[in-house]
Tab-separated table of N, CA and C in Angstrom:
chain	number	residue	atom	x	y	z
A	74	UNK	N	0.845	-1.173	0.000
A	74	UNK	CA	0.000	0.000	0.000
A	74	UNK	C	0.889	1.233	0.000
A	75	UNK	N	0.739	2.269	-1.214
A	75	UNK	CA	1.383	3.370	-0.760
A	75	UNK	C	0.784	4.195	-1.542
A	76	UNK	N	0.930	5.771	-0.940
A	76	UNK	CA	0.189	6.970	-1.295
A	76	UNK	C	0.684	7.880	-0.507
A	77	UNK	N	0.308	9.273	-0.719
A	77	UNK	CA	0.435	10.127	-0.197
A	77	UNK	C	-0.115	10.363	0.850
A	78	UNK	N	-0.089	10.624	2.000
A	78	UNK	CA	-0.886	10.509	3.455
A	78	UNK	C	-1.252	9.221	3.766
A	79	UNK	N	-1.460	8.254	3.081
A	79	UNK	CA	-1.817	6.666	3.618
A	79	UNK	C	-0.721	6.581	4.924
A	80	UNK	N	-2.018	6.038	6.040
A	80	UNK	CA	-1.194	5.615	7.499
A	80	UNK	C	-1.702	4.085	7.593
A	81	UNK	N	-2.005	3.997	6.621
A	81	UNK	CA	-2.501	2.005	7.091
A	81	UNK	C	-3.987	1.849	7.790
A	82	UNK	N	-4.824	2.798	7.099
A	82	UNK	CA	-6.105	3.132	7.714
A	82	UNK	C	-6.356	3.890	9.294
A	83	UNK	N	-5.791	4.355	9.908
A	83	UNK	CA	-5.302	4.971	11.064
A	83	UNK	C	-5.702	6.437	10.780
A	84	UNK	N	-6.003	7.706	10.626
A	84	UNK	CA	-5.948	8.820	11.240
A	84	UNK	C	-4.401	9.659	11.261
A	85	UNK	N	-3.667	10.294	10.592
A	85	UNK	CA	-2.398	10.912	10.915
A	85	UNK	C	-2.627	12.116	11.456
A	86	UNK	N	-1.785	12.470	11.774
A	86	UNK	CA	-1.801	14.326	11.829
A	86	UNK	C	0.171	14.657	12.102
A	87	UNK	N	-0.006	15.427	11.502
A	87	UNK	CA	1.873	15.722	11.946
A	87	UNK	C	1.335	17.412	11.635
A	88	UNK	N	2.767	17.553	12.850
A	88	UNK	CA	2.604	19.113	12.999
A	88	UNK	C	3.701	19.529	13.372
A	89	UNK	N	4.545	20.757	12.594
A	89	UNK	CA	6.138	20.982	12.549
A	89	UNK	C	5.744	22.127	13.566
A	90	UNK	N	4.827	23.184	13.413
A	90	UNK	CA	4.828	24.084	14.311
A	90	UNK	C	4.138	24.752	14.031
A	91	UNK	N	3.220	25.651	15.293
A	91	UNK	CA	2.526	26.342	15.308
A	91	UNK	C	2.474	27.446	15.962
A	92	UNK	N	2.159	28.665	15.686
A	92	UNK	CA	2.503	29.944	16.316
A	92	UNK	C	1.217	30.811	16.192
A	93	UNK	N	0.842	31.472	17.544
A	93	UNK	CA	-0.330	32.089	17.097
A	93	UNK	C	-1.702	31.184	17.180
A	94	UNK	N	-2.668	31.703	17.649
A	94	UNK	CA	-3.923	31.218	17.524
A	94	UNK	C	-4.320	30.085	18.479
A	95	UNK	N	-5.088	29.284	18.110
A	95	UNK	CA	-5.823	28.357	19.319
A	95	UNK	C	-6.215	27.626	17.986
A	96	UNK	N	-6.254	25.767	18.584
A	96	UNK	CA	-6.392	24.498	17.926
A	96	UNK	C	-7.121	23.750	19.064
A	97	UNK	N	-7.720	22.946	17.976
A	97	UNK	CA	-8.592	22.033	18.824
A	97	UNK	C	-8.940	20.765	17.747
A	98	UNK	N	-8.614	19.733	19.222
A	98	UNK	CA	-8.529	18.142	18.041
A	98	UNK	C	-9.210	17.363	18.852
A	99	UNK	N	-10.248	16.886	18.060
A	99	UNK	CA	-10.824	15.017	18.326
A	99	UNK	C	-12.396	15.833	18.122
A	100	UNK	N	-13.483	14.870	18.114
A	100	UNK	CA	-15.053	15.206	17.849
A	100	UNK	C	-15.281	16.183	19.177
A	101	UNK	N	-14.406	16.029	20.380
A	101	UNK	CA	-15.461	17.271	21.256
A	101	UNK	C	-14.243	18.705	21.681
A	102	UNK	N	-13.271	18.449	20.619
A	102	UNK	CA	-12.334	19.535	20.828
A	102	UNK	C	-13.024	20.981	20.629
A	103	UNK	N	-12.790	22.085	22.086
A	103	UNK	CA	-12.835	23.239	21.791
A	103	UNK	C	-11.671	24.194	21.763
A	104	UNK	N	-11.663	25.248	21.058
A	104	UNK	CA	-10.256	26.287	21.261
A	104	UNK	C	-11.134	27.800	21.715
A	105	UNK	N	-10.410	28.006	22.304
A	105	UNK	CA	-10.583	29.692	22.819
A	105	UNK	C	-9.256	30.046	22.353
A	106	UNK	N	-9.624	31.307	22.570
A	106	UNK	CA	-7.674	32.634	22.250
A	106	UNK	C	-8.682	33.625	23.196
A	107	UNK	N	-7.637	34.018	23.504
A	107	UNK	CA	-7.877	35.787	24.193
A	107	UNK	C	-6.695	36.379	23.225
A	108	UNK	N	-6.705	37.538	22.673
A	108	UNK	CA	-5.728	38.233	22.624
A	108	UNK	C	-5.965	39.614	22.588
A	109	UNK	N	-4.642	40.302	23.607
A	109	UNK	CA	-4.274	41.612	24.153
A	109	UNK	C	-3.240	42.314	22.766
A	110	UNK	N	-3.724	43.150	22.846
A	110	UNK	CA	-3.096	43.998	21.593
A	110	UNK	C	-2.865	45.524	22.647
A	111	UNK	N	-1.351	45.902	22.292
A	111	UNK	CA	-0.789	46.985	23.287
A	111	UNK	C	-0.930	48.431	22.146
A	112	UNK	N	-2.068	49.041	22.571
A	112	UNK	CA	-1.681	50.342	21.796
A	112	UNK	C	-1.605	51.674	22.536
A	113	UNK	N	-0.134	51.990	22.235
A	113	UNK	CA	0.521	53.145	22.930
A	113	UNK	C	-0.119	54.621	22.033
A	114	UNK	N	-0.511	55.256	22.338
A	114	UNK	CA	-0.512	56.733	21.287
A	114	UNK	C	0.245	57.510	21.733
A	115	UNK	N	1.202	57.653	22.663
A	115	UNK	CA	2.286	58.566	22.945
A	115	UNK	C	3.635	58.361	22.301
A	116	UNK	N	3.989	58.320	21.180
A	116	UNK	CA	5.239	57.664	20.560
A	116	UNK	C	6.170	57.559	21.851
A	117	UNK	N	6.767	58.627	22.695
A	117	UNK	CA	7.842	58.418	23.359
A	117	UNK	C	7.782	56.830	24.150
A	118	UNK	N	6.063	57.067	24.675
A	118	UNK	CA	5.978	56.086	25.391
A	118	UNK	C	6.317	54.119	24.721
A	119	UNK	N	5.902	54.619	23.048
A	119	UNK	CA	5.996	53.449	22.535
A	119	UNK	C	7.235	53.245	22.555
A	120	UNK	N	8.359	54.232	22.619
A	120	UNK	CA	9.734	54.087	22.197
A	120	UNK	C	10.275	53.660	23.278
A	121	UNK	N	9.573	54.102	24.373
A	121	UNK	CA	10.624	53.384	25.608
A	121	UNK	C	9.859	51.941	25.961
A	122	UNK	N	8.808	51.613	25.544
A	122	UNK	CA	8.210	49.968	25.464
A	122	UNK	C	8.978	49.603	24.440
A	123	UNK	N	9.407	49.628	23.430
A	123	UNK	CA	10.301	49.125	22.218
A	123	UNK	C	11.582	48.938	23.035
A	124	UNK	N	12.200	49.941	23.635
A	124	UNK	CA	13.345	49.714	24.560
A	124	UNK	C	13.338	48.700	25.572
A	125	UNK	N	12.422	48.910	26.064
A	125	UNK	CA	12.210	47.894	27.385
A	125	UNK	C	12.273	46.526	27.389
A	126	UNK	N	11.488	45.853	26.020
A	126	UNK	CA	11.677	44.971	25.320
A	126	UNK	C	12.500	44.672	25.043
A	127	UNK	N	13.546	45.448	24.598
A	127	UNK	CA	14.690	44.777	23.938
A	127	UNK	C	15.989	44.687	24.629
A	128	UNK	N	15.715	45.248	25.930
A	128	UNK	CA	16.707	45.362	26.697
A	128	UNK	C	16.118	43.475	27.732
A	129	UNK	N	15.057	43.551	27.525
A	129	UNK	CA	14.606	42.065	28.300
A	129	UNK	C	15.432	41.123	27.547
A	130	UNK	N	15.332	41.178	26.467
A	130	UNK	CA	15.108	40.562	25.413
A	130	UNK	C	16.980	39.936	25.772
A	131	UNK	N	17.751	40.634	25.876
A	131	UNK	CA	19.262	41.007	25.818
A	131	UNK	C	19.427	40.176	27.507
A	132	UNK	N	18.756	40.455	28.233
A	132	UNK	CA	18.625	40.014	29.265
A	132	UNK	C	18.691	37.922	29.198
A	133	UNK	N	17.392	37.991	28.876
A	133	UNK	CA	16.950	36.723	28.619
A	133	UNK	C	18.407	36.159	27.887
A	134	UNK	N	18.844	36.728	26.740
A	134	UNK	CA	19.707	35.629	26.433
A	134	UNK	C	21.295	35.613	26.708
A	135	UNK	N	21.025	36.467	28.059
A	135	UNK	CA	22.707	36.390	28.785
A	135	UNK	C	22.847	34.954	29.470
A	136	UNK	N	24.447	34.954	28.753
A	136	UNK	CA	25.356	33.569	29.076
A	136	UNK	C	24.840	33.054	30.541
A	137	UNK	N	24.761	33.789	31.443
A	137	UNK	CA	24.820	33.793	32.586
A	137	UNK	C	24.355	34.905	33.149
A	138	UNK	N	22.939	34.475	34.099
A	138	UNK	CA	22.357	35.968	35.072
A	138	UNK	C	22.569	35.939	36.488
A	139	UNK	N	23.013	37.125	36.868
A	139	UNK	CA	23.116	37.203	38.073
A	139	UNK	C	21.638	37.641	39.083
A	140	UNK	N	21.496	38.207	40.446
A	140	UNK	CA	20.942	38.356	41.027
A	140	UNK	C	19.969	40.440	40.288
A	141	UNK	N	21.164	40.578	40.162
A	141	UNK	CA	20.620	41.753	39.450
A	141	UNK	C	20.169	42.231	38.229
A	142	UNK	N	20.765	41.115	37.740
A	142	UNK	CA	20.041	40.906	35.901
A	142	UNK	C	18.047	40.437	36.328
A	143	UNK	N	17.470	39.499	37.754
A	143	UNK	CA	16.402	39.101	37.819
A	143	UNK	C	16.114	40.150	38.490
A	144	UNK	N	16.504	41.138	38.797
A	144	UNK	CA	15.984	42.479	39.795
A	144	UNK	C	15.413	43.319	38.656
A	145	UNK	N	16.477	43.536	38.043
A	145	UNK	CA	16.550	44.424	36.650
A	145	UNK	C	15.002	44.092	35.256
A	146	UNK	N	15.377	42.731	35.538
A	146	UNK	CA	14.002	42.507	34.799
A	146	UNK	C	13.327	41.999	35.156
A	147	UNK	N	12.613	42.171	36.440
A	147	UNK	CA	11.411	42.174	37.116
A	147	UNK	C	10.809	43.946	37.493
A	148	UNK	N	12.024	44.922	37.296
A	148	UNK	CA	11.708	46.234	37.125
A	148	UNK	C	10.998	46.514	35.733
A	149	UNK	N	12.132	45.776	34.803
A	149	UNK	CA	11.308	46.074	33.409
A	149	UNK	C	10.309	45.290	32.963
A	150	UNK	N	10.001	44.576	33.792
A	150	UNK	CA	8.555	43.548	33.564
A	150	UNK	C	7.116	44.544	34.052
A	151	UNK	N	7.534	45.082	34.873
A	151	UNK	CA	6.893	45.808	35.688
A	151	UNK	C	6.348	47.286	34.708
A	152	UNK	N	7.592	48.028	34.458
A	152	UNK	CA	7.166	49.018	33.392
A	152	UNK	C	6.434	48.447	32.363
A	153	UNK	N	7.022	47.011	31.482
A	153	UNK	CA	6.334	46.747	30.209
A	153	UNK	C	4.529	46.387	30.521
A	154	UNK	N	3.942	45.731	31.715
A	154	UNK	CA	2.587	45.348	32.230
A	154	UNK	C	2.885	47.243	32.282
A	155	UNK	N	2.906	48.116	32.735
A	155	UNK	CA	1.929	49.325	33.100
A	155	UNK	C	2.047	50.094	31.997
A	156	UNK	N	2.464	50.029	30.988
A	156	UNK	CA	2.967	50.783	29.567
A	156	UNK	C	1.714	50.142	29.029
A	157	UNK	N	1.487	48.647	29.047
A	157	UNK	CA	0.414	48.125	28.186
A	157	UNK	C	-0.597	48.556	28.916
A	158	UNK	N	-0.963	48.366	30.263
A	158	UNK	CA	-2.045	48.448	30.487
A	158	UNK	C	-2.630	49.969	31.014
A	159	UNK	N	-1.683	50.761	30.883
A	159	UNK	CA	-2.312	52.307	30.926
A	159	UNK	C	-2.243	53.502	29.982
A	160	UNK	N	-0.858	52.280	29.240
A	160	UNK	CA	-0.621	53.860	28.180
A	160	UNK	C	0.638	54.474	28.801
A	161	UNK	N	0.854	54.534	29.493
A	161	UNK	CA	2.065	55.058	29.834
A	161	UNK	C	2.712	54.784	31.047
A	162	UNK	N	4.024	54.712	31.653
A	162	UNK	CA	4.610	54.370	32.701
A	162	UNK	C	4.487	55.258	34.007
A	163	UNK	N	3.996	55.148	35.057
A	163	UNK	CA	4.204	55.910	36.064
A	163	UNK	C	5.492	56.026	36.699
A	164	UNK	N	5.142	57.967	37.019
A	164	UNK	CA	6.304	58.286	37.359
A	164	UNK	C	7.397	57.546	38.462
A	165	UNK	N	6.610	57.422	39.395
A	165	UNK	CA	7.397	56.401	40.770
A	165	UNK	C	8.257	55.128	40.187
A	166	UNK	N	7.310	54.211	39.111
A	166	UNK	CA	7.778	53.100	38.687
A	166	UNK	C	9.464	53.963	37.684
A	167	UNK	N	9.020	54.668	37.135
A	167	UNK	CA	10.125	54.959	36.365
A	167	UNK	C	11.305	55.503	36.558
A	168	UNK	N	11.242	56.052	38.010
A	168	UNK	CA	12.267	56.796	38.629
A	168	UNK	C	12.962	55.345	38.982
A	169	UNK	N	12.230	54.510	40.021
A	169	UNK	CA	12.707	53.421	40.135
A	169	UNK	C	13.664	52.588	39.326
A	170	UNK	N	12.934	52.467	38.261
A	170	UNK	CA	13.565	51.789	37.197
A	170	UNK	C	15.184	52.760	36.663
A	171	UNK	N	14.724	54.069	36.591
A	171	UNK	CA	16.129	55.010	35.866
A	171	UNK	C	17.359	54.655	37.332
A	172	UNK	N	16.844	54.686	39.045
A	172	UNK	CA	18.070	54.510	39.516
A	172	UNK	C	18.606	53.382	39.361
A	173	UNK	N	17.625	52.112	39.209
A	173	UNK	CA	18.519	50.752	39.492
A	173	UNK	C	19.192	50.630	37.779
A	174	UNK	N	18.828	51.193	36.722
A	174	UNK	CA	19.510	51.228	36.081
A	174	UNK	C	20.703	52.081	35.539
A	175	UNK	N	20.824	52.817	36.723
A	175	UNK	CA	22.279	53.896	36.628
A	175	UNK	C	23.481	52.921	37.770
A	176	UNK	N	22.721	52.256	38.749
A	176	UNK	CA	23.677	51.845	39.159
A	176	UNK	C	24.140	50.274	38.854
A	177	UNK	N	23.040	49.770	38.060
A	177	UNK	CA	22.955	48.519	37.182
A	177	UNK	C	24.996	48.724	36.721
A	178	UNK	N	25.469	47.659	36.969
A	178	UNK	CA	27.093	47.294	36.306
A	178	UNK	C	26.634	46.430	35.073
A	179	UNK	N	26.333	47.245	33.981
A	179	UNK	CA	25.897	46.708	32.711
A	179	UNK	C	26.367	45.977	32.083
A	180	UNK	N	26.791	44.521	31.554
A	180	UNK	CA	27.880	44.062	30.909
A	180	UNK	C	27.884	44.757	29.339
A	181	UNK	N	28.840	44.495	28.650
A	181	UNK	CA	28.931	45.705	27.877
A	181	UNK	C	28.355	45.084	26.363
A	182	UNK	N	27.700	43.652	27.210
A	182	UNK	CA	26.586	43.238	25.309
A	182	UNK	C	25.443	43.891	25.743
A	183	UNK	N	24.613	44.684	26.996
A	183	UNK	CA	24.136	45.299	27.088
A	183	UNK	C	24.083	46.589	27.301
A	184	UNK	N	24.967	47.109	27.697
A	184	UNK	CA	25.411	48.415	27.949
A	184	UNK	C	24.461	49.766	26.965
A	185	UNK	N	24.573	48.961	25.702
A	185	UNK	CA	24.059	50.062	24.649
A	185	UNK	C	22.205	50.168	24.681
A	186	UNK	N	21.346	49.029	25.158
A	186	UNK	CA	20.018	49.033	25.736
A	186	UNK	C	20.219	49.290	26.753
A	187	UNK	N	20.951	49.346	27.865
A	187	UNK	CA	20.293	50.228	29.076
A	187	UNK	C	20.526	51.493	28.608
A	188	UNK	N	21.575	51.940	28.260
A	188	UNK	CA	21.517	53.637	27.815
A	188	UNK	C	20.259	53.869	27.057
A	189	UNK	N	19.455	52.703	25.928
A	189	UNK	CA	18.802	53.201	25.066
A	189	UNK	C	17.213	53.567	26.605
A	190	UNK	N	17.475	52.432	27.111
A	190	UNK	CA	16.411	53.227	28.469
A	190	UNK	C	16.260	54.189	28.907
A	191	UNK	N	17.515	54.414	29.275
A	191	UNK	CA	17.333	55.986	30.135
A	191	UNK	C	17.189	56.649	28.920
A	192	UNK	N	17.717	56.846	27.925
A	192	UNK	CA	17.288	58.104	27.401
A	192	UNK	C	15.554	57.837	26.661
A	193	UNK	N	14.803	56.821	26.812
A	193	UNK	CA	13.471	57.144	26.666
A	193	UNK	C	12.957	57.371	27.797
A	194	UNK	N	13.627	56.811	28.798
A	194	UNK	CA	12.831	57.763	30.084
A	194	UNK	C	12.934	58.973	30.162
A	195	UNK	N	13.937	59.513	30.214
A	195	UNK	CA	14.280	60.764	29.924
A	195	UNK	C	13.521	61.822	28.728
A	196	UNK	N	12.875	61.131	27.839
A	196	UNK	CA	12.275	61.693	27.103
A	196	UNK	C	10.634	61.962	27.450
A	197	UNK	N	10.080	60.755	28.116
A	197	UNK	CA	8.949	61.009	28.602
A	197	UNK	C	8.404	61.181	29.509
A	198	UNK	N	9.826	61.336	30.229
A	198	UNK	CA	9.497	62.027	31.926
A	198	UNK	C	9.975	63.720	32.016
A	199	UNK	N	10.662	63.640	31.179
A	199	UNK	CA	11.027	65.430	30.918
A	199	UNK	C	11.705	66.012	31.415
């Protein structure tokens, strides 16, 4: 027996990958999605969520984290949830965030995203 998709009367399914969305398999499969969509209308504010991100981002894929790399981005976890969910960062949170990242000892594959931080804080805190 051979063909294209023939499993020997059996049912196949193969799946390399999936991204996005909600699936649902067998006769009583259901799927839900929620999805949150972040819209900033303050550019600065979007620019320092673009930063924030990418300074996580730099985070996440250090060789090795220390105690202050999980301080550091649990600060910027913190800004990125109140950026999405208000529109913009509060001041307290952001002061916060600008000292531990002045005295943050940056390694120097990050060095150039924390600077890109402060100076969007700096831009939308004034």
């Amino acid at each position: 027996m051979s063909g294209d998709g023939e499993t020997g009367g059996g049912a196949h399914v193969q799946i390399g990958s999936i991204t996005g969305g909600s699936q649902a398999f067998g006769s009583h499969g259901k799927a839900e999605s929620t999805n949150h969509t972040v819209v900033v209308s303050d550019p600065g504010q979007q620019h320092l969520l673009t930063q924030v991100r990418a300074l996580r981002g730099e985070l996440r894929r250090a060789p090795e984290r220390t105690a202050d790399d999980d301080a550091l981005d649990a600060e910027l976890a913190e800004v990125e949830r109140e950026i999405g969910r208000a529109g913009h960062g509060d001041s307290g949170l952001l002061a916060r965030l600008r000292a531990r990242l002045e005295q943050y000892g940056a390694a120097a594959a990050t060095a150039a995203s924390v600077t890109a931080v402060l100076q969007a804080i700096a831009q939308v805190t004034g």
